[in-house]
Steps between C-alpha positions, in 0.01 A plus 500: 500500500416624825603847599760547789279602814770749629592647176127564462454629835801732419335606180194620652697663763693696253193623298314616796802692600502682145142564555534662859799698347287604200231647754738613764447881598179516296217669690165390546369758250767371224423163585106549443518715200393317189770574256667171375283387224170619671624322823672616820772362641274376795314318211829340361572372874116361530548340187838311621348411816199315289760316300699397829165349627444286195848406463512399888174304446630324191816408685257311772280358226787356317711379799182315601490307166233691292525690190510861445187716469671787314544381173354781346461644144654862441157639489409332829838635658410855384138437628618417844734783513243745449254344727760477763578904439165556541433308825797627655532884393252616801743362749679716735865553457557363845297172393722462185810514713342230709411295189840519346673399812283210613461350155869501425544354858260222403660430163846466671337257754342297227840476309663390828275238557454386134552133397736422213185465287412868634843631371442377147441807275381296209171421713400879523278691305473914470582508878824347446762388760766755419351826337667813376149660538613728807816596328272631218302718758825597684618634140184710439536639845870586449409653147243712670723630780755582215242694317405705786866617541545556153 
């Protein structure tokens, strides 16, 4: 069964609004401070951007009639996360903000243009069509903010 395109677009809009609210008002020092399980808020944002990039490419690929290339094992997923962290952790906050914005725009464009096949969640691997991944990171950031004010 295919996802409803508009519901999926609204889902990703709400997920991003929650993330933006979680980081609202945090200054650059706090965003760059490594404190969330060794990651900074900036690192979490860069990580989310990397998964948006993958997800957008998967939507395009599956819409074109091809198979997912992200049917990973748990070990592969963990290894990818670690590699992505290492590759992106040196990026400036300005670039991470740009990456976050442009990767989400690309994902939304891919969903808006997806074929019915591209909206079939059963065809996706680790970079699934609908993901709670961003909400998990928002929860970590919200928790960090709560700890700072406790």
